[in-house]
Coordinates of C-alpha atoms in Angstrom, one line a residue:
M30 CA 26.1 41.2 46.4
K31 CA 23.6 44.0 46.2
G32 CA 25.0 47.4 47.1
L33 CA 28.7 46.5 46.6
I34 CA 30.8 48.5 44.1
T35 CA 32.2 46.2 41.4
V36 CA 35.9 46.8 40.8
P37 CA 36.8 44.8 37.6
I38 CA 40.3 46.1 37.4
I39 CA 41.5 46.6 41.0
Y40 CA 43.7 43.6 41.0
K41 CA 44.1 43.0 37.3
L42 CA 45.7 46.4 36.6
N43 CA 48.7 46.0 38.9
N44 CA 49.1 42.3 38.2
N45 CA 48.9 42.7 34.4
Y46 CA 51.4 45.5 34.6
K47 CA 53.9 43.3 36.5
Q48 CA 53.3 40.4 34.1
S49 CA 53.4 42.3 30.8
N50 CA 56.8 41.1 29.7
N51 CA 58.5 43.6 32.0
L52 CA 56.9 46.3 29.9
L53 CA 58.8 49.2 31.3
N54 CA 62.0 47.3 31.7
R55 CA 62.7 49.0 35.1
N56 CA 63.0 47.7 38.6
N57 CA 60.3 49.0 40.9
N58 CA 62.9 50.5 43.2
E59 CA 64.2 52.6 40.3
Y60 CA 60.9 54.4 40.0
Y61 CA 60.2 57.7 41.5
S62 CA 58.9 58.9 44.8
Q63 CA 55.6 60.6 45.1
Q64 CA 57.4 64.0 45.3
S65 CA 59.4 63.4 42.1
C66 CA 56.4 62.0 40.3
H67 CA 54.5 65.2 41.2
F68 CA 57.4 67.2 39.9
Y69 CA 57.2 65.3 36.6
H70 CA 53.5 65.9 36.4
T71 CA 54.0 69.6 36.9
S72 CA 56.7 70.0 34.3
F73 CA 55.0 67.9 31.7
F74 CA 51.7 69.8 32.1
S75 CA 53.4 73.1 31.9
S76 CA 55.1 72.1 28.6
S77 CA 52.3 70.2 27.0
S78 CA 48.8 71.0 25.8
T79 CA 46.4 68.8 27.7
N80 CA 43.4 70.6 26.3
N81 CA 41.9 67.5 24.6
S82 CA 44.6 67.2 22.0
T83 CA 43.2 64.0 20.4
N84 CA 40.1 65.9 19.4
S85 CA 41.8 68.5 17.4
T86 CA 42.0 68.2 13.6
Q87 CA 45.9 68.3 13.6
K88 CA 47.7 65.8 15.9
K89 CA 51.3 66.3 16.7
P90 CA 53.4 63.1 16.4
F91 CA 54.3 61.5 19.8
D92 CA 57.6 62.7 21.1
I93 CA 59.4 59.4 22.1
S94 CA 61.9 61.3 24.2
K95 CA 59.1 62.0 26.7
L96 CA 58.2 58.3 27.1
S97 CA 60.1 57.9 30.3
T98 CA 58.1 60.8 31.8
I99 CA 54.8 59.2 30.6
E100 CA 56.0 55.9 32.3
A101 CA 56.6 57.7 35.5
I102 CA 53.2 59.3 35.5
F103 CA 51.6 56.0 34.8
Q104 CA 53.6 54.3 37.6
Q105 CA 52.5 56.9 40.1
L106 CA 48.9 56.5 39.0
I107 CA 48.8 52.7 39.5
K108 CA 51.2 52.3 42.4
I109 CA 50.5 55.4 44.5
D110 CA 47.3 57.3 43.5
M111 CA 44.8 54.6 42.5
P112 CA 45.6 52.2 45.4
Q113 CA 44.2 55.0 47.7
V114 CA 40.9 54.7 45.8
F115 CA 40.9 50.9 45.9
E116 CA 41.5 51.0 49.6
R117 CA 38.4 53.1 50.2
I118 CA 36.3 50.9 48.0
Q119 CA 37.5 47.6 49.6
K120 CA 36.7 49.0 53.0
F121 CA 33.2 50.1 51.9
N122 CA 32.6 46.7 50.3
Q123 CA 33.7 44.8 53.4
E124 CA 31.4 46.9 55.6
M125 CA 28.5 46.4 53.2
A126 CA 29.2 42.6 53.1
N127 CA 29.3 42.4 56.9
Q128 CA 26.1 44.4 57.3
S129 CA 24.4 42.2 54.7
L130 CA 25.4 39.1 56.6
L131 CA 24.1 40.5 59.9
K132 CA 20.9 41.5 58.1
A133 CA 20.4 38.0 56.8
Q134 CA 21.2 36.5 60.2
S135 CA 18.7 38.8 61.9
Q136 CA 15.9 37.0 59.9
I137 CA 16.7 33.8 61.6
P138 CA 15.0 33.6 65.1
S139 CA 17.0 30.6 66.0
L140 CA 20.3 32.5 66.1
D141 CA 19.9 34.0 69.6
N142 CA 17.3 36.5 68.5
Q143 CA 19.4 38.9 66.5
N144 CA 16.2 40.5 65.1
N145 CA 16.9 44.0 66.6
I146 CA 20.1 44.7 64.6
Q147 CA 20.0 48.3 63.5
E148 CA 21.1 48.9 59.9
K149 CA 23.6 51.7 59.9
E150 CA 24.4 54.0 57.0
I151 CA 27.7 53.1 55.4
K152 CA 29.3 56.0 53.6
L153 CA 32.0 55.8 51.0
E154 CA 35.0 58.0 52.0
P155 CA 35.9 60.4 49.2
I156 CA 39.5 61.2 48.3
S157 CA 41.0 64.7 48.7
D158 CA 40.5 67.2 45.9
A159 CA 44.2 67.3 45.3
L160 CA 44.4 63.5 44.7
K161 CA 41.3 63.7 42.6
Q162 CA 42.7 66.3 40.3
R163 CA 46.0 64.5 40.0
I164 CA 44.3 61.2 39.0
L165 CA 42.0 62.9 36.5
K166 CA 44.7 65.1 35.0
S167 CA 47.1 62.2 34.7
L168 CA 44.4 60.1 32.9
E169 CA 43.4 63.0 30.7
L170 CA 47.0 63.4 29.7
L171 CA 47.6 59.7 29.0
V172 CA 44.5 59.2 26.9
S173 CA 45.2 62.4 24.9
L174 CA 48.6 61.2 23.7
P175 CA 48.7 60.5 20.0
D176 CA 49.5 56.9 18.9
I177 CA 52.9 56.1 17.6
E178 CA 52.7 55.5 13.9
I179 CA 55.3 53.1 12.4
N180 CA 56.4 53.2 8.8
K181 CA 56.5 49.5 7.7
E182 CA 59.6 50.2 5.7
E183 CA 61.4 51.5 8.7
E184 CA 60.3 49.2 11.5
E185 CA 62.9 49.9 14.2
E186 CA 62.9 47.6 17.2
Q187 CA 63.1 50.6 19.6
L188 CA 60.1 52.2 18.0
I189 CA 58.0 49.0 18.1
K190 CA 58.7 48.6 21.8
A191 CA 57.8 52.2 22.4
K192 CA 54.5 51.7 20.6
E193 CA 53.8 48.6 22.7
K194 CA 54.5 50.5 25.9
L195 CA 52.3 53.5 24.9
N196 CA 49.5 51.3 23.7
Y197 CA 49.4 49.4 27.0
I198 CA 49.5 52.6 29.0
K199 CA 46.6 54.1 27.0
S200 CA 44.5 51.0 27.1
Q201 CA 44.8 50.8 30.9
S202 CA 44.1 54.6 31.2
Y203 CA 41.0 54.3 29.1
K204 CA 39.9 51.4 31.2
L205 CA 40.4 53.3 34.4
L206 CA 38.4 56.3 33.1
S207 CA 35.6 53.9 32.2
T208 CA 35.6 52.5 35.7
I209 CA 35.7 55.9 37.3
Y210 CA 32.6 57.0 35.5
S211 CA 30.7 53.8 36.1
N212 CA 31.9 52.5 39.5
F213 CA 34.3 54.9 41.2
Y214 CA 32.4 58.1 40.7
K215 CA 31.5 58.6 44.4
V216 CA 35.1 58.2 45.5
L217 CA 36.3 60.7 42.9
K218 CA 33.2 62.9 43.3
V219 CA 32.3 63.0 39.6
E220 CA 28.9 62.5 38.0
R221 CA 28.1 58.9 37.0
D222 CA 27.8 58.5 33.2
P223 CA 27.4 54.9 32.0
H224 CA 27.5 55.9 28.3
L225 CA 30.8 57.8 28.8
A226 CA 32.1 54.7 30.6
F227 CA 31.0 52.6 27.6
Y228 CA 32.8 54.9 25.2
Y229 CA 36.1 54.8 27.2
M230 CA 35.9 51.0 27.6
L231 CA 35.4 50.7 23.8
L232 CA 38.5 52.7 23.2
S233 CA 40.5 50.5 25.6
S234 CA 39.2 47.4 23.7
N235 CA 40.5 48.9 20.4
Y236 CA 44.0 48.3 21.7
N237 CA 43.2 44.5 22.0
D238 CA 43.0 44.7 25.7
P239 CA 41.5 41.3 26.7
E240 CA 39.7 42.5 29.8
A241 CA 38.3 45.6 28.1
N242 CA 36.8 43.4 25.4
F243 CA 35.3 41.1 28.1
L244 CA 33.8 44.1 29.9
I245 CA 32.3 45.5 26.7
G246 CA 30.7 42.0 26.3
E247 CA 29.3 42.3 29.8
M248 CA 28.0 45.8 29.0
Y249 CA 26.2 44.7 25.9
S250 CA 24.9 41.6 27.6
D251 CA 23.4 43.6 30.5
A252 CA 23.1 47.1 29.3
F253 CA 19.9 48.1 31.1
N254 CA 21.3 47.1 34.5
F255 CA 24.6 48.8 33.7
I256 CA 22.9 52.0 32.9
A257 CA 20.7 51.8 36.0
G258 CA 23.8 50.9 38.2
K259 CA 21.8 48.1 39.9
E260 CA 19.9 44.9 39.2
L261 CA 16.5 46.0 37.9
E262 CA 14.9 42.6 38.5
P263 CA 16.3 41.2 41.7
E264 CA 13.3 38.9 42.0
K265 CA 14.6 36.8 39.1
F266 CA 17.0 35.3 41.6
N267 CA 14.0 34.3 43.8
Y268 CA 12.7 30.9 42.6
I269 CA 9.2 31.4 43.9
K270 CA 8.7 34.7 42.3
S271 CA 10.6 34.1 39.0
T272 CA 8.6 30.9 38.3
S273 CA 5.2 32.3 39.4
F274 CA 2.5 31.9 36.8
L275 CA 2.2 35.7 36.4
Y276 CA 5.9 36.5 36.6
G277 CA 6.8 38.8 33.6
T278 CA 3.2 39.6 32.8
E279 CA 1.2 42.8 33.2
F280 CA -2.5 43.5 33.0
E281 CA -3.6 45.3 29.8
K282 CA -6.7 47.4 30.4
E283 CA -7.6 47.7 26.7
T284 CA -8.0 43.9 26.3
G285 CA -8.7 42.9 29.9
T286 CA -6.0 40.2 29.7
Y287 CA -2.5 39.6 31.0
I288 CA 0.3 40.0 28.4
Y289 CA 3.8 38.6 28.8
L290 CA 6.9 40.8 28.5
D291 CA 10.4 39.2 27.9
E292 CA 13.2 40.1 30.2
K293 CA 14.7 42.7 27.9
S294 CA 11.3 44.5 27.6
R295 CA 10.7 44.3 31.3
K296 CA 14.1 45.8 32.2
R297 CA 13.7 48.6 29.6
K298 CA 10.3 49.5 31.1
L299 CA 11.7 49.4 34.6
L300 CA 14.6 51.6 33.6
K301 CA 12.3 54.2 32.1
S302 CA 10.0 54.2 35.1
Q303 CA 12.8 54.6 37.6
L304 CA 15.2 56.9 35.7
G305 CA 13.2 58.3 32.9
S306 CA 13.3 57.5 29.2
E307 CA 16.3 59.9 28.8
A308 CA 18.5 57.4 30.7
L309 CA 18.5 55.2 27.5
S310 CA 20.3 58.0 25.6
A311 CA 23.7 59.5 26.1
R312 CA 23.7 62.5 28.5
Y313 CA 25.5 64.9 26.1
K314 CA 25.6 65.4 22.4
P315 CA 28.7 64.0 20.6
E316 CA 30.3 67.4 20.2
E317 CA 29.9 68.1 23.9
Y318 CA 31.6 64.8 24.8
L319 CA 34.4 65.6 22.4
K320 CA 34.9 69.1 23.9
N321 CA 34.7 68.1 27.6
F322 CA 36.2 64.6 27.9
P323 CA 39.7 64.0 26.6
G324 CA 40.6 61.0 24.6
L325 CA 37.2 60.4 23.0
T326 CA 36.9 60.0 19.2
K327 CA 34.0 60.5 16.8
S328 CA 34.2 56.8 15.8
V329 CA 33.1 55.5 19.3
L330 CA 30.6 58.3 19.8
N331 CA 28.8 57.0 16.7
I332 CA 28.3 53.6 18.3
R333 CA 25.0 53.1 20.1
F334 CA 25.1 51.5 23.5
K335 CA 22.3 49.0 23.7
E336 CA 21.5 45.5 25.1
S337 CA 22.6 43.1 22.4
E338 CA 23.2 39.4 22.8
K339 CA 24.9 39.2 19.4
L340 CA 27.4 42.0 20.1
A341 CA 28.0 40.6 23.6
V342 CA 29.1 37.3 22.1
E343 CA 31.3 39.0 19.5
Y344 CA 33.3 40.8 22.3
Y345 CA 33.3 37.7 24.6
L346 CA 34.8 35.7 21.7
K347 CA 37.4 38.4 21.0
A348 CA 38.3 38.6 24.7
A349 CA 38.5 34.8 25.0
D350 CA 40.8 34.5 22.0
L351 CA 43.0 37.3 23.5
G352 CA 43.3 35.2 26.6
D353 CA 40.8 36.7 29.1
V354 CA 40.0 33.9 31.5
E355 CA 36.5 35.1 32.5
A356 CA 35.5 35.4 28.8
Q357 CA 36.8 31.9 28.2
V358 CA 34.6 30.6 31.0
V359 CA 31.5 32.5 29.7
I360 CA 31.9 31.6 26.1
S361 CA 32.5 27.9 26.9
R362 CA 29.2 27.9 28.8
F363 CA 27.4 29.4 25.8
Y364 CA 28.8 26.8 23.5
L365 CA 28.0 24.0 26.0
E366 CA 24.4 25.1 26.5
G367 CA 23.7 26.6 23.0
K368 CA 22.9 30.0 24.6
G369 CA 23.9 33.5 23.9
G370 CA 22.9 33.3 20.3
V371 CA 25.5 30.5 19.5
S372 CA 24.7 27.0 18.5
A373 CA 25.7 24.2 20.9
N374 CA 29.2 23.0 20.1
L375 CA 30.9 20.6 22.6
K376 CA 34.2 20.8 20.8
K377 CA 34.4 24.6 21.2
A378 CA 33.0 24.4 24.8
F379 CA 35.8 22.0 25.7
H380 CA 38.4 24.1 23.9
Y381 CA 37.6 27.3 25.8
T382 CA 37.2 25.4 29.1
E383 CA 40.7 23.9 28.7
L384 CA 42.1 27.3 27.9
A385 CA 40.6 28.8 31.0
A386 CA 41.6 25.8 33.1
K387 CA 45.3 26.2 32.0
Q388 CA 45.0 29.7 33.6
D389 CA 43.9 28.1 36.9
S390 CA 40.3 29.3 36.8
Y391 CA 38.6 27.3 39.5
L392 CA 35.3 27.7 37.5
A393 CA 36.9 26.2 34.4
L394 CA 38.6 23.5 36.3
F395 CA 35.3 22.5 37.9
N396 CA 33.6 22.5 34.5
L397 CA 36.4 20.5 32.9
A398 CA 36.1 18.0 35.8
S399 CA 32.4 17.8 35.3
M400 CA 32.8 17.0 31.6
Y401 CA 35.2 14.1 32.4
F402 CA 33.1 12.9 35.3
V403 CA 30.0 12.3 33.2
G404 CA 31.6 11.8 29.8
M405 CA 30.1 13.7 26.9
R406 CA 29.7 13.2 23.1
S407 CA 28.0 15.3 20.5
T408 CA 27.9 16.0 16.7
V409 CA 29.8 19.2 15.9
P410 CA 30.6 21.1 12.7
K411 CA 33.9 20.2 11.0
D412 CA 36.5 22.9 10.6
G413 CA 35.4 25.4 8.0
F414 CA 31.7 24.7 8.6
E415 CA 31.2 26.4 12.0
H416 CA 29.4 29.4 10.4
L417 CA 26.5 27.2 9.2
T418 CA 23.3 27.1 11.1
D419 CA 22.0 23.7 12.4
T420 CA 19.5 23.5 9.5
Q421 CA 22.3 24.2 7.0
L422 CA 24.6 21.6 8.6
Q423 CA 21.8 19.0 8.2
Q424 CA 21.5 19.8 4.5
T425 CA 25.3 19.8 3.9
P426 CA 26.9 16.4 3.3
D427 CA 30.1 15.6 5.3
S428 CA 29.9 18.8 7.3
T429 CA 29.9 17.3 10.8
E430 CA 31.8 14.9 13.0
M431 CA 31.5 13.3 16.4
F432 CA 33.4 14.9 19.2
E433 CA 33.7 13.0 22.6
V434 CA 35.0 13.8 26.0
K435 CA 35.6 10.3 27.3
K436 CA 34.4 9.5 30.8
D437 CA 37.4 9.4 33.2
V438 CA 36.4 9.7 36.9
S439 CA 40.0 9.5 38.1
L440 CA 41.0 12.4 35.9
A441 CA 37.8 14.3 36.9
M442 CA 38.6 14.0 40.6
E443 CA 42.1 15.4 40.0
Y444 CA 40.5 18.4 38.3
F445 CA 37.9 18.7 41.1
K446 CA 40.8 18.7 43.7
K447 CA 42.7 21.3 41.7
S448 CA 39.6 23.5 41.5
A449 CA 39.1 23.1 45.2
S450 CA 42.7 24.2 45.8
F451 CA 42.1 27.4 43.9
G452 CA 39.0 28.3 46.0
S453 CA 36.0 26.7 44.5
A454 CA 33.5 26.1 47.3
E455 CA 31.5 23.6 45.2
A456 CA 34.6 21.6 44.4
N457 CA 35.6 21.4 48.0
Y458 CA 32.1 20.2 48.9
F459 CA 32.1 17.6 46.2
V460 CA 35.6 16.2 47.0
G461 CA 34.8 16.2 50.7
N462 CA 31.6 14.3 50.0
S463 CA 33.4 11.8 47.8
I464 CA 36.1 11.2 50.4
H465 CA 33.6 10.8 53.2
H466 CA 31.8 8.1 51.3
G467 CA 34.9 6.6 49.7
I468 CA 33.4 6.9 46.2
N469 CA 34.5 8.3 42.9
T470 CA 38.0 6.7 43.2
M471 CA 38.5 8.4 46.5
E472 CA 39.6 6.4 49.6
Q473 CA 37.3 6.8 52.6
N474 CA 38.9 9.2 55.2
T475 CA 36.6 11.2 57.5
E476 CA 39.4 13.5 58.7
K477 CA 40.4 14.4 55.2
A478 CA 36.8 14.8 54.1
L479 CA 36.2 17.3 56.9
E480 CA 39.2 19.3 55.7
Y481 CA 37.5 19.8 52.4
L482 CA 34.1 20.3 53.8
N483 CA 35.3 22.9 56.4
K484 CA 37.1 24.7 53.6
A485 CA 33.9 24.8 51.6
I486 CA 32.1 26.2 54.6
S487 CA 34.7 28.9 55.1
L488 CA 34.0 29.8 51.4
G489 CA 30.3 30.3 52.2
H490 CA 28.9 26.9 51.1
G491 CA 25.8 26.4 53.2
E492 CA 25.0 22.9 52.0
A493 CA 28.5 21.8 53.2
A494 CA 27.6 23.0 56.7
Y495 CA 24.3 21.1 56.5
Y496 CA 26.1 18.0 55.4
V497 CA 28.5 18.1 58.3
Y498 CA 25.6 18.7 60.6
C499 CA 24.0 15.5 59.3
M500 CA 27.3 13.6 59.7
Y501 CA 27.6 14.5 63.4
K502 CA 23.9 14.1 64.2
T503 CA 23.8 10.6 62.8
G504 CA 27.4 9.5 63.5
D505 CA 27.9 8.7 59.8
K506 CA 31.5 7.4 59.7
C507 CA 32.3 9.7 62.7
K508 CA 31.6 9.9 66.4
Q509 CA 28.1 11.1 67.0
D510 CA 28.1 14.6 68.6
V511 CA 24.7 16.3 68.9
S512 CA 26.1 19.5 70.4
L513 CA 28.7 19.9 67.6
S514 CA 26.0 19.0 65.0
E515 CA 23.8 21.9 66.2
K516 CA 26.7 24.3 65.8
Y517 CA 27.0 23.3 62.2
F518 CA 23.2 23.5 61.8
K519 CA 23.3 27.1 63.0
T520 CA 26.2 27.8 60.5
A521 CA 24.1 26.3 57.7
I522 CA 21.2 28.6 58.6
Q523 CA 23.6 31.6 58.7
L524 CA 24.8 30.6 55.2
Q525 CA 21.1 30.1 54.1
S526 CA 21.4 26.5 53.2
S527 CA 18.0 25.6 51.6
N528 CA 18.1 22.2 53.3
A529 CA 18.8 23.7 56.7
L530 CA 16.1 26.3 56.3
Y531 CA 13.6 23.6 55.3
E532 CA 14.5 21.5 58.4
L533 CA 14.2 24.5 60.6
A534 CA 10.7 25.2 59.2
D535 CA 9.8 21.5 59.7
R536 CA 11.0 21.7 63.3
Y537 CA 8.5 24.6 63.9
F538 CA 5.7 23.0 61.9
H539 CA 5.9 19.7 63.9
G540 CA 7.3 21.1 67.2
K541 CA 10.5 19.0 67.0
E542 CA 14.0 19.3 68.4
G543 CA 12.8 21.3 71.4
N544 CA 10.9 23.9 69.3
P545 CA 7.3 24.8 70.0
V546 CA 4.7 24.4 67.2
D547 CA 4.8 27.8 65.4
Y548 CA 3.1 27.9 62.0
E549 CA 4.1 31.5 61.4
K550 CA 7.8 30.7 61.7
A551 CA 7.3 27.4 59.8
F552 CA 5.8 29.4 56.9
Q553 CA 8.6 31.9 57.0
F554 CA 11.3 29.4 56.7
Y555 CA 9.5 27.2 54.2
Q556 CA 9.3 30.4 52.1
L557 CA 13.0 31.2 52.5
A558 CA 13.9 27.6 51.6
G559 CA 11.5 27.6 48.6
E560 CA 13.0 30.8 47.3
R561 CA 16.3 28.9 47.1
K562 CA 14.7 26.0 45.1
N563 CA 14.1 23.5 47.9
R564 CA 11.4 21.2 46.5
N565 CA 10.3 19.9 49.9
A566 CA 9.7 23.4 51.2
L567 CA 7.7 24.3 48.1
Y568 CA 5.5 21.2 48.5
C569 CA 4.9 22.2 52.2
L570 CA 4.0 25.7 51.2
G571 CA 1.5 24.2 48.8
V572 CA 0.0 22.1 51.7
M573 CA -0.3 25.2 53.9
Y574 CA -2.1 27.2 51.2
Y575 CA -4.3 24.2 50.3
N576 CA -5.4 23.6 53.9
G577 CA -5.3 27.3 55.1
I578 CA -2.7 26.6 57.7
Y579 CA -1.5 30.0 59.1
V580 CA -2.3 31.6 55.7
Q581 CA -5.7 32.1 54.1
K582 CA -6.7 29.1 52.0
N583 CA -5.8 29.7 48.4
L584 CA -6.1 26.9 45.9
R585 CA -4.4 28.9 43.1
L586 CA -1.3 29.5 45.2
A587 CA -1.3 25.9 46.4
Y588 CA -1.4 24.6 42.8
E589 CA 1.4 27.1 41.9
R590 CA 3.7 25.9 44.7
Y591 CA 3.0 22.3 43.8
T592 CA 3.9 23.0 40.2
Q593 CA 7.1 24.7 41.3
A594 CA 8.0 21.7 43.5
A595 CA 7.1 19.3 40.7
A596 CA 9.5 21.1 38.3
L597 CA 12.2 20.1 40.8
N598 CA 11.0 16.5 40.8
S599 CA 9.0 16.4 44.0
K600 CA 7.0 13.2 43.8
E601 CA 4.5 14.4 46.5
A602 CA 3.9 17.5 44.4
F603 CA 3.0 15.5 41.3
L604 CA 0.5 13.4 43.4
A605 CA -1.1 16.6 44.9
M606 CA -1.4 18.2 41.5
S607 CA -3.0 15.0 40.2
D608 CA -5.7 15.2 42.9
M609 CA -6.4 18.9 42.2
V610 CA -6.7 18.4 38.5
A611 CA -8.9 15.3 38.9
K612 CA -11.2 17.4 41.1
G613 CA -11.0 20.6 39.1
E614 CA -9.7 22.6 42.0
S615 CA -8.5 26.1 40.8
V616 CA -7.7 24.4 37.4
P617 CA -9.9 22.9 34.7
K618 CA -11.0 19.3 35.5
D619 CA -9.0 16.9 33.3
E620 CA -8.9 13.2 34.0
H621 CA -6.3 12.5 31.3
Y622 CA -3.9 15.1 32.6
A623 CA -4.5 13.9 36.2
Q624 CA -3.5 10.4 35.1
Q625 CA -0.3 11.7 33.5
L626 CA 0.6 13.5 36.7
R627 CA 0.0 10.3 38.7
K628 CA 2.2 8.3 36.3
A629 CA 4.9 10.9 36.8
Y630 CA 4.6 10.4 40.6
E631 CA 4.8 6.6 40.2
R632 CA 7.9 6.9 38.0
L633 CA 9.7 9.0 40.6
V634 CA 8.7 6.5 43.4
E635 CA 10.1 3.6 41.2
A636 CA 13.3 5.5 40.5
E637 CA 13.7 6.3 44.2
G638 CA 13.3 2.6 45.0
R639 CA 16.1 1.6 42.6
Q640 CA 18.6 3.9 44.3

């Protein structure tokens, strides 16, 4: 959600620490109070040089006798100090989310005229200077510690365990510093520096930290937005704008024509125009970073931070193989769709989906369920041939094999239900729908169906609310209740269901359900529904532009809306386009193309009749 502060390690840090094979081998109650931790901080700083020891030419070997002190400092950091930061950010995010919901609702006149809601300024509460200094000093100390070097000829178990402990503490500390300079900078009152955040996260990833590798993949995948600290192209999530004929183009005065810029080029240009070209480069020179920021090394400062699909996939794969569940979900989708610079490979997609599903990822469980639900088969490279391109595979004998996920609706529904139990709104909606109709091996049970559907609604699924509205309005396998149905309809509008927004627009356009004819409101809600890919709303927008209803007549925009609706298989849109092409209205007259469009309309009508 726009405006929120992303906190990739708020929950993972504490959970990973508890689950890291009892890394510190201590009971939580044995650890120190805030006062004693502060004492350890003071004594350690007074007896140790914290003046960027990792950047000096001579590193002293790590003194294992001080490991318990290091553990105490780290424990205070994650159990006492950082939770105070997390608490402020969670409060800020909750207030931002509540305001965003109220703002969205204020656009809906049907919701008791909430249009006059005043947007208040929400401020992020900073921490005290003392707490800030303790957090930063602790982290500076932890990342400045030299690594423990082990002589292979003298691998002592105690030394190996100490190395594992220290590596874990350093990787988490680097990760926290990265997050501070990218996301938590306002709370700790430091200057945001995305390049510095990138360097620190790289150092964390060097310790084979699964999450750090995933986050580096995210940074490479979306570098320009990460540098900007916001989504540079929010309109790409708006279907009407992102599929417009001129989206992504700009007028070139020299040639007098429109030229197309790909997404990467557009974001680079937007970043330069908003923050200046210097934003693409690191703020300081390498020697300045080394001098002023503890724990950095020349090796990471020599790595250029850029948007790179290839590098993103490299780190996603490493993170996935190290067990990061989010990376497993992302890389499985890349292999399934053949995106992100990798060739489509159903076998690998299934493999990573299974790995993530075993970690109870509701996204992976839903994807796994979908695979079993439809059944899938595809030719994939044999083991040892995965590095070959598609062309090379075709030219190499016996390099491929058939891989199949056999259709199993019963097993699919079990995975859908498990995904629902772990909080998937879409899974709850699908299971509820299936139980309501008694399909997909599910026994019909309206009461049980409503349990799943209401759970989906509580998770923000607008279409589930619209579905229940239709149930009660028509009495579909339940007692008809118009009053209750309208309550669900308002909920669906609040959750911005595209179907509910379309129906609300239709009510105003035709003056139905007690609403007066109001073309202005009809256009407004057709627009909102169209932005959310509702084909019927897009077709109606085309009709309004074609006939000049409320808006000025505009054949180009009418044809564009019809085209957007047709892309979503609106049969009426294909017919309207056919008429415009046949007449040459805003587009070149073309009888052959008009006939093709009419045939597409007829195929959709025929398919609809078979259902």
